[in-house]
Amino acid sequence: MAEVDSTNAEGMRLAPELEVPTWIFAARQVAGRGRRGRAWGDPQGNFAATLLLRPTEPPQQAALRSFVASLALRDALSALAPEAELTLKWPNDVLLNERKLAGILLEGSSLAGRMAHLVIGVGVNLMNVPETVSDGAVSPVSFREGAGIVVAPEILLTHLAAAYARREAMFVRDGFAPIRADWLARAARLGQTVTARTMQGEMVGRFETVDEGGNLVLSTGTGRQTIPAADVFFERGE
C-alpha cells in the first residue's frame, strides 16, 4: 500500500481476516510507533513493514520472536552489505557502526493464555534518519550513509521475508536456544558496562548475557540482576 498510519495498526485491523502468515508493507507510514508508545519517525525512502502471525505458543514464548526478527533483519541487511558492521542491541534494535539503523516492535492479543495473533513491526532507516532522537539514545544512521548502499524498500522486504522464514523454522523446530546463541554472538556491548532504564529507575552493570527467557542479565555492584523490560543506554566514550 502507498500510505498507512502504522503497518502494525493495519496488521491488527487485518488480523481477524487472515489465517496464514502475511507481510504488510507500506511505502510510507504517517503514525509509526516504537516501544512504550513512542513515535517512530519514518522519512521518505525508509522501510516499514509488519509480519502478521498466529503463534501456537503461550505469550511469553511467542514474545521471543523479537530475537528471531532482529536476527532475520540482520541476516537480510548483511546479505545486501556483507562488509557492514551490524550488531544487535537488546531488546529489539539493529545497529550499524554502533548507531541505530532499525527497530522492531511486537504487539498482539491473547485468549485463554494463548496468542490469538502477533504482529512484528520492522522499521529501517534505509535512506534517511528521523529528525528527533530521545535524550541519551544511540544516535541514528541510515543504510545509505553507514553502508554506502542505496536499497529499495521492496528489495529489502524480499530478503527479509526469506530470512525470517528461515529463522522462524529454526525457532519452531529447535526452540529458543540456537536463536539465543546466534543473537549473543552478534550482540552489541556484550561484556561492557550499560545502563538499563526501567519504569522503576536505572541500573548500571556489565552486560553479562541474555537468559533463556530473553531477559537482560547485568552484573552489578549489588549482584546479578535479571531485567525483563528496559531501555538500554551505552556508556559514553566506549
Tab-separated table of C-alpha atoms in Angstrom:
chain	number	residue	atom	x	y	z
A	1	MET	CA	0.000	0.000	0.000
A	2	ALA	CA	1.148	3.556	-0.634
A	3	GLU	CA	0.468	5.040	2.806
A	4	VAL	CA	-0.798	3.843	6.169
A	5	ASP	CA	-0.941	5.192	9.698
A	6	SER	CA	1.118	2.270	11.018
A	7	THR	CA	1.819	-1.126	9.492
A	8	ASN	CA	1.342	-2.683	12.944
A	9	ALA	CA	-2.029	-0.968	13.324
A	10	GLU	CA	-3.001	-2.200	9.870
A	11	GLY	CA	-1.884	-5.697	10.848
A	12	MET	CA	-4.085	-5.600	13.953
A	13	ARG	CA	-7.039	-4.477	11.855
A	14	LEU	CA	-6.494	-7.250	9.306
A	15	ALA	CA	-5.811	-9.982	11.883
A	16	PRO	CA	-9.396	-11.342	12.032
A	17	GLU	CA	-9.392	-11.857	8.262
A	18	LEU	CA	-6.000	-13.515	7.758
A	19	GLU	CA	-5.201	-17.115	8.680
A	20	VAL	CA	-1.723	-17.504	7.181
A	21	PRO	CA	1.476	-15.533	7.873
A	22	THR	CA	1.256	-12.266	5.950
A	23	TRP	CA	3.641	-9.371	5.362
A	24	ILE	CA	2.048	-5.916	5.329
A	25	PHE	CA	4.190	-3.347	3.540
A	26	ALA	CA	3.718	0.393	3.136
A	27	ALA	CA	5.722	2.879	1.127
A	28	ARG	CA	5.007	5.457	3.830
A	29	GLN	CA	3.966	5.417	7.498
A	30	VAL	CA	2.495	8.598	8.942
A	31	ALA	CA	1.974	7.459	12.557
A	32	GLY	CA	4.595	4.791	13.183
A	33	ARG	CA	5.127	3.631	16.758
A	34	GLY	CA	8.109	2.424	18.742
A	35	ARG	CA	8.378	0.830	22.171
A	36	ARG	CA	6.354	2.288	25.056
A	37	GLY	CA	4.178	4.290	22.682
A	38	ARG	CA	6.994	6.463	21.335
A	39	ALA	CA	6.628	7.925	17.871
A	40	TRP	CA	8.745	6.248	15.178
A	41	GLY	CA	9.925	8.712	12.546
A	42	ASP	CA	9.614	7.380	9.011
A	43	PRO	CA	11.166	9.790	6.489
A	44	GLN	CA	10.634	9.195	2.789
A	45	GLY	CA	12.537	6.236	1.345
A	46	ASN	CA	12.763	4.250	4.563
A	47	PHE	CA	11.377	0.775	5.246
A	48	ALA	CA	8.187	-0.035	7.142
A	49	ALA	CA	6.613	-3.498	7.198
A	50	THR	CA	4.798	-5.807	9.586
A	51	LEU	CA	4.547	-9.580	9.725
A	52	LEU	CA	1.233	-10.960	10.988
A	53	LEU	CA	1.464	-14.389	12.638
A	54	ARG	CA	-0.782	-16.738	14.598
A	55	PRO	CA	1.621	-18.354	17.088
A	56	THR	CA	0.691	-21.515	18.942
A	57	GLU	CA	2.943	-20.857	21.952
A	58	PRO	CA	1.996	-19.069	25.188
A	59	PRO	CA	2.529	-15.272	25.029
A	60	GLN	CA	5.859	-15.300	26.892
A	61	GLN	CA	7.343	-17.804	24.461
A	62	ALA	CA	5.836	-16.109	21.422
A	63	ALA	CA	7.429	-12.827	22.516
A	64	LEU	CA	10.871	-14.350	21.966
A	65	ARG	CA	10.239	-13.720	18.288
A	66	SER	CA	11.706	-10.267	18.865
A	67	PHE	CA	15.073	-12.069	18.791
A	68	VAL	CA	14.011	-14.138	15.776
A	69	ALA	CA	13.046	-10.961	13.935
A	70	SER	CA	16.181	-8.992	14.820
A	71	LEU	CA	18.393	-11.866	13.675
A	72	ALA	CA	16.427	-12.197	10.447
A	73	LEU	CA	16.693	-8.479	9.789
A	74	ARG	CA	20.436	-8.579	10.374
A	75	ASP	CA	20.673	-11.582	8.024
A	76	ALA	CA	18.815	-9.662	5.312
A	77	LEU	CA	20.873	-6.494	5.709
A	78	SER	CA	24.125	-8.471	5.781
A	79	ALA	CA	23.176	-10.149	2.509
A	80	LEU	CA	22.846	-6.687	0.957
A	81	ALA	CA	26.003	-5.272	2.586
A	82	PRO	CA	28.330	-8.138	3.570
A	83	GLU	CA	31.057	-5.825	4.887
A	84	ALA	CA	28.770	-3.743	7.111
A	85	GLU	CA	29.305	-3.830	10.886
A	86	LEU	CA	25.827	-4.868	12.011
A	87	THR	CA	25.164	-5.707	15.660
A	88	LEU	CA	22.096	-6.307	17.819
A	89	LYS	CA	21.046	-4.163	20.775
A	90	TRP	CA	18.787	-5.635	23.433
A	91	PRO	CA	15.887	-5.889	23.243
A	92	ASN	CA	14.989	-5.112	19.631
A	93	ASP	CA	17.334	-2.821	17.679
A	94	VAL	CA	19.788	-3.379	14.848
A	95	LEU	CA	22.877	-1.165	14.890
A	96	LEU	CA	25.202	-0.190	12.070
A	97	ASN	CA	28.612	1.031	13.203
A	98	GLU	CA	27.096	1.212	16.724
A	99	ARG	CA	24.397	3.643	15.593
A	100	LYS	CA	20.703	2.801	15.395
A	101	LEU	CA	19.669	1.565	11.983
A	102	ALA	CA	16.449	-0.298	12.740
A	103	GLY	CA	13.866	-1.080	15.382
A	104	ILE	CA	11.355	-3.864	15.908
A	105	LEU	CA	8.013	-3.719	17.745
A	106	LEU	CA	5.908	-6.723	18.730
A	107	GLU	CA	2.217	-6.347	19.537
A	108	GLY	CA	-0.607	-8.828	19.791
A	109	SER	CA	-3.522	-10.244	21.681
A	110	SER	CA	-4.044	-13.426	23.648
A	111	LEU	CA	-7.041	-15.556	24.524
A	112	ALA	CA	-7.171	-18.115	27.348
A	113	GLY	CA	-3.409	-17.976	27.787
A	114	ARG	CA	-2.644	-18.463	24.091
A	115	MET	CA	-1.760	-15.964	21.409
A	116	ALA	CA	-4.648	-15.010	19.134
A	117	HIS	CA	-2.284	-13.174	16.816
A	118	LEU	CA	1.078	-11.433	16.827
A	119	VAL	CA	2.313	-8.546	14.693
A	120	ILE	CA	6.029	-7.873	14.260
A	121	GLY	CA	6.723	-4.381	13.009
A	122	VAL	CA	10.069	-3.567	11.383
A	123	GLY	CA	11.352	-0.088	10.659
A	124	VAL	CA	14.691	0.553	8.925
A	125	ASN	CA	16.410	3.854	8.132
A	126	LEU	CA	17.273	2.944	4.577
A	127	MET	CA	17.685	6.452	3.175
A	128	ASN	CA	17.188	8.997	5.954
A	129	VAL	CA	17.229	9.344	9.749
A	130	PRO	CA	14.480	10.786	11.963
A	131	GLU	CA	14.704	14.440	12.914
A	132	THR	CA	14.323	13.892	16.664
A	133	VAL	CA	16.093	11.419	18.953
A	134	SER	CA	15.447	10.684	22.636
A	135	ASP	CA	17.969	12.043	25.123
A	136	GLY	CA	20.813	9.606	25.686
A	137	ALA	CA	19.658	7.263	22.943
A	138	VAL	CA	22.012	5.745	20.400
A	139	SER	CA	22.374	8.168	17.504
A	140	PRO	CA	20.629	7.091	14.293
A	141	VAL	CA	22.195	6.192	10.976
A	142	SER	CA	20.813	5.351	7.544
A	143	PHE	CA	21.828	2.361	5.452
A	144	ARG	CA	22.773	4.745	2.675
A	145	GLU	CA	25.110	6.703	4.963
A	146	GLY	CA	26.552	3.883	7.047
A	147	ALA	CA	26.888	1.152	4.424
A	148	GLY	CA	27.149	3.332	1.335
A	149	ILE	CA	24.378	1.389	-0.367
A	150	VAL	CA	21.004	2.522	-1.698
A	151	VAL	CA	18.384	-0.205	-1.369
A	152	ALA	CA	14.748	-0.002	-2.414
A	153	PRO	CA	12.340	-0.985	0.393
A	154	GLU	CA	10.790	-3.666	-1.827
A	155	ILE	CA	14.187	-5.321	-2.262
A	156	LEU	CA	14.780	-5.384	1.483
A	157	LEU	CA	11.335	-6.903	2.009
A	158	THR	CA	12.195	-9.765	-0.347
A	159	HIS	CA	15.386	-10.527	1.584
A	160	LEU	CA	13.729	-10.077	4.984
A	161	ALA	CA	10.783	-12.348	4.221
A	162	ALA	CA	13.132	-15.163	3.195
A	163	ALA	CA	15.459	-14.612	6.153
A	164	TYR	CA	12.598	-14.528	8.620
A	165	ALA	CA	11.131	-17.750	7.226
A	166	ARG	CA	14.484	-19.496	7.837
A	167	ARG	CA	14.813	-18.146	11.389
A	168	GLU	CA	11.165	-18.925	12.201
A	169	ALA	CA	11.661	-22.526	11.084
A	170	MET	CA	14.681	-22.765	13.400
A	171	PHE	CA	12.695	-21.325	16.308
A	172	VAL	CA	9.725	-23.663	15.827
A	173	ARG	CA	11.920	-26.727	15.285
A	174	ASP	CA	14.680	-26.175	17.847
A	175	GLY	CA	13.321	-23.676	20.342
A	176	PHE	CA	14.971	-20.521	21.625
A	177	ALA	CA	18.415	-21.962	22.426
A	178	PRO	CA	20.009	-21.664	18.944
A	179	ILE	CA	18.340	-18.292	18.356
A	180	ARG	CA	19.717	-17.062	21.680
A	181	ALA	CA	23.223	-18.322	20.847
A	182	ASP	CA	23.216	-16.649	17.423
A	183	TRP	CA	21.843	-13.423	18.886
A	184	LEU	CA	24.512	-13.285	21.612
A	185	ALA	CA	27.225	-13.870	19.008
A	186	ARG	CA	26.109	-10.617	17.364
A	187	ALA	CA	25.215	-8.627	20.492
A	188	ALA	CA	26.389	-5.033	20.888
A	189	ARG	CA	28.385	-4.194	24.057
A	190	LEU	CA	28.325	-7.731	25.455
A	191	GLY	CA	30.679	-7.773	28.459
A	192	GLN	CA	30.689	-3.975	28.697
A	193	THR	CA	29.004	-1.521	31.038
A	194	VAL	CA	25.500	-0.396	30.083
A	195	THR	CA	22.621	1.401	31.779
A	196	ALA	CA	19.176	-0.211	31.891
A	197	ARG	CA	16.365	2.269	32.457
A	198	THR	CA	13.124	0.717	33.725
A	199	MET	CA	9.873	2.231	34.955
A	200	GLN	CA	11.298	1.971	38.488
A	201	GLY	CA	14.667	3.614	37.839
A	202	GLU	CA	18.122	2.995	36.416
A	203	MET	CA	20.545	0.123	36.870
A	204	VAL	CA	24.180	0.181	35.759
A	205	GLY	CA	26.141	-3.013	35.242
A	206	ARG	CA	28.145	-5.226	32.959
A	207	PHE	CA	26.067	-6.777	30.179
A	208	GLU	CA	26.583	-10.431	31.087
A	209	THR	CA	24.093	-12.271	28.870
A	210	VAL	CA	20.512	-12.725	27.770
A	211	ASP	CA	18.916	-15.620	29.655
A	212	GLU	CA	16.668	-18.427	28.408
A	213	GLY	CA	13.616	-16.210	28.853
A	214	GLY	CA	15.046	-13.359	26.794
A	215	ASN	CA	15.752	-11.230	29.870
A	216	LEU	CA	18.744	-8.908	30.092
A	217	VAL	CA	21.253	-10.043	32.733
A	218	LEU	CA	23.550	-7.455	34.295
A	219	SER	CA	26.387	-7.961	36.762
A	220	THR	CA	26.140	-5.021	39.179
A	221	GLY	CA	27.708	-3.907	42.436
A	222	THR	CA	24.802	-5.491	44.285
A	223	GLY	CA	24.909	-8.792	42.395
A	224	ARG	CA	23.440	-10.356	39.288
A	225	GLN	CA	20.268	-8.645	38.110
A	226	THR	CA	17.712	-10.034	35.655
A	227	ILE	CA	15.701	-7.406	33.800
A	228	PRO	CA	12.638	-8.350	31.708
A	229	ALA	CA	11.972	-4.926	30.177
A	230	ALA	CA	14.074	-1.753	29.920
A	231	ASP	CA	15.628	0.793	27.627
A	232	VAL	CA	19.389	0.225	27.365
A	233	PHE	CA	21.894	3.056	27.101
A	234	PHE	CA	25.565	2.748	26.304
A	235	GLU	CA	28.380	4.308	28.269
A	236	ARG	CA	29.772	7.394	26.591
A	237	GLY	CA	33.292	7.160	25.217
A	238	GLU	CA	33.343	3.359	24.827
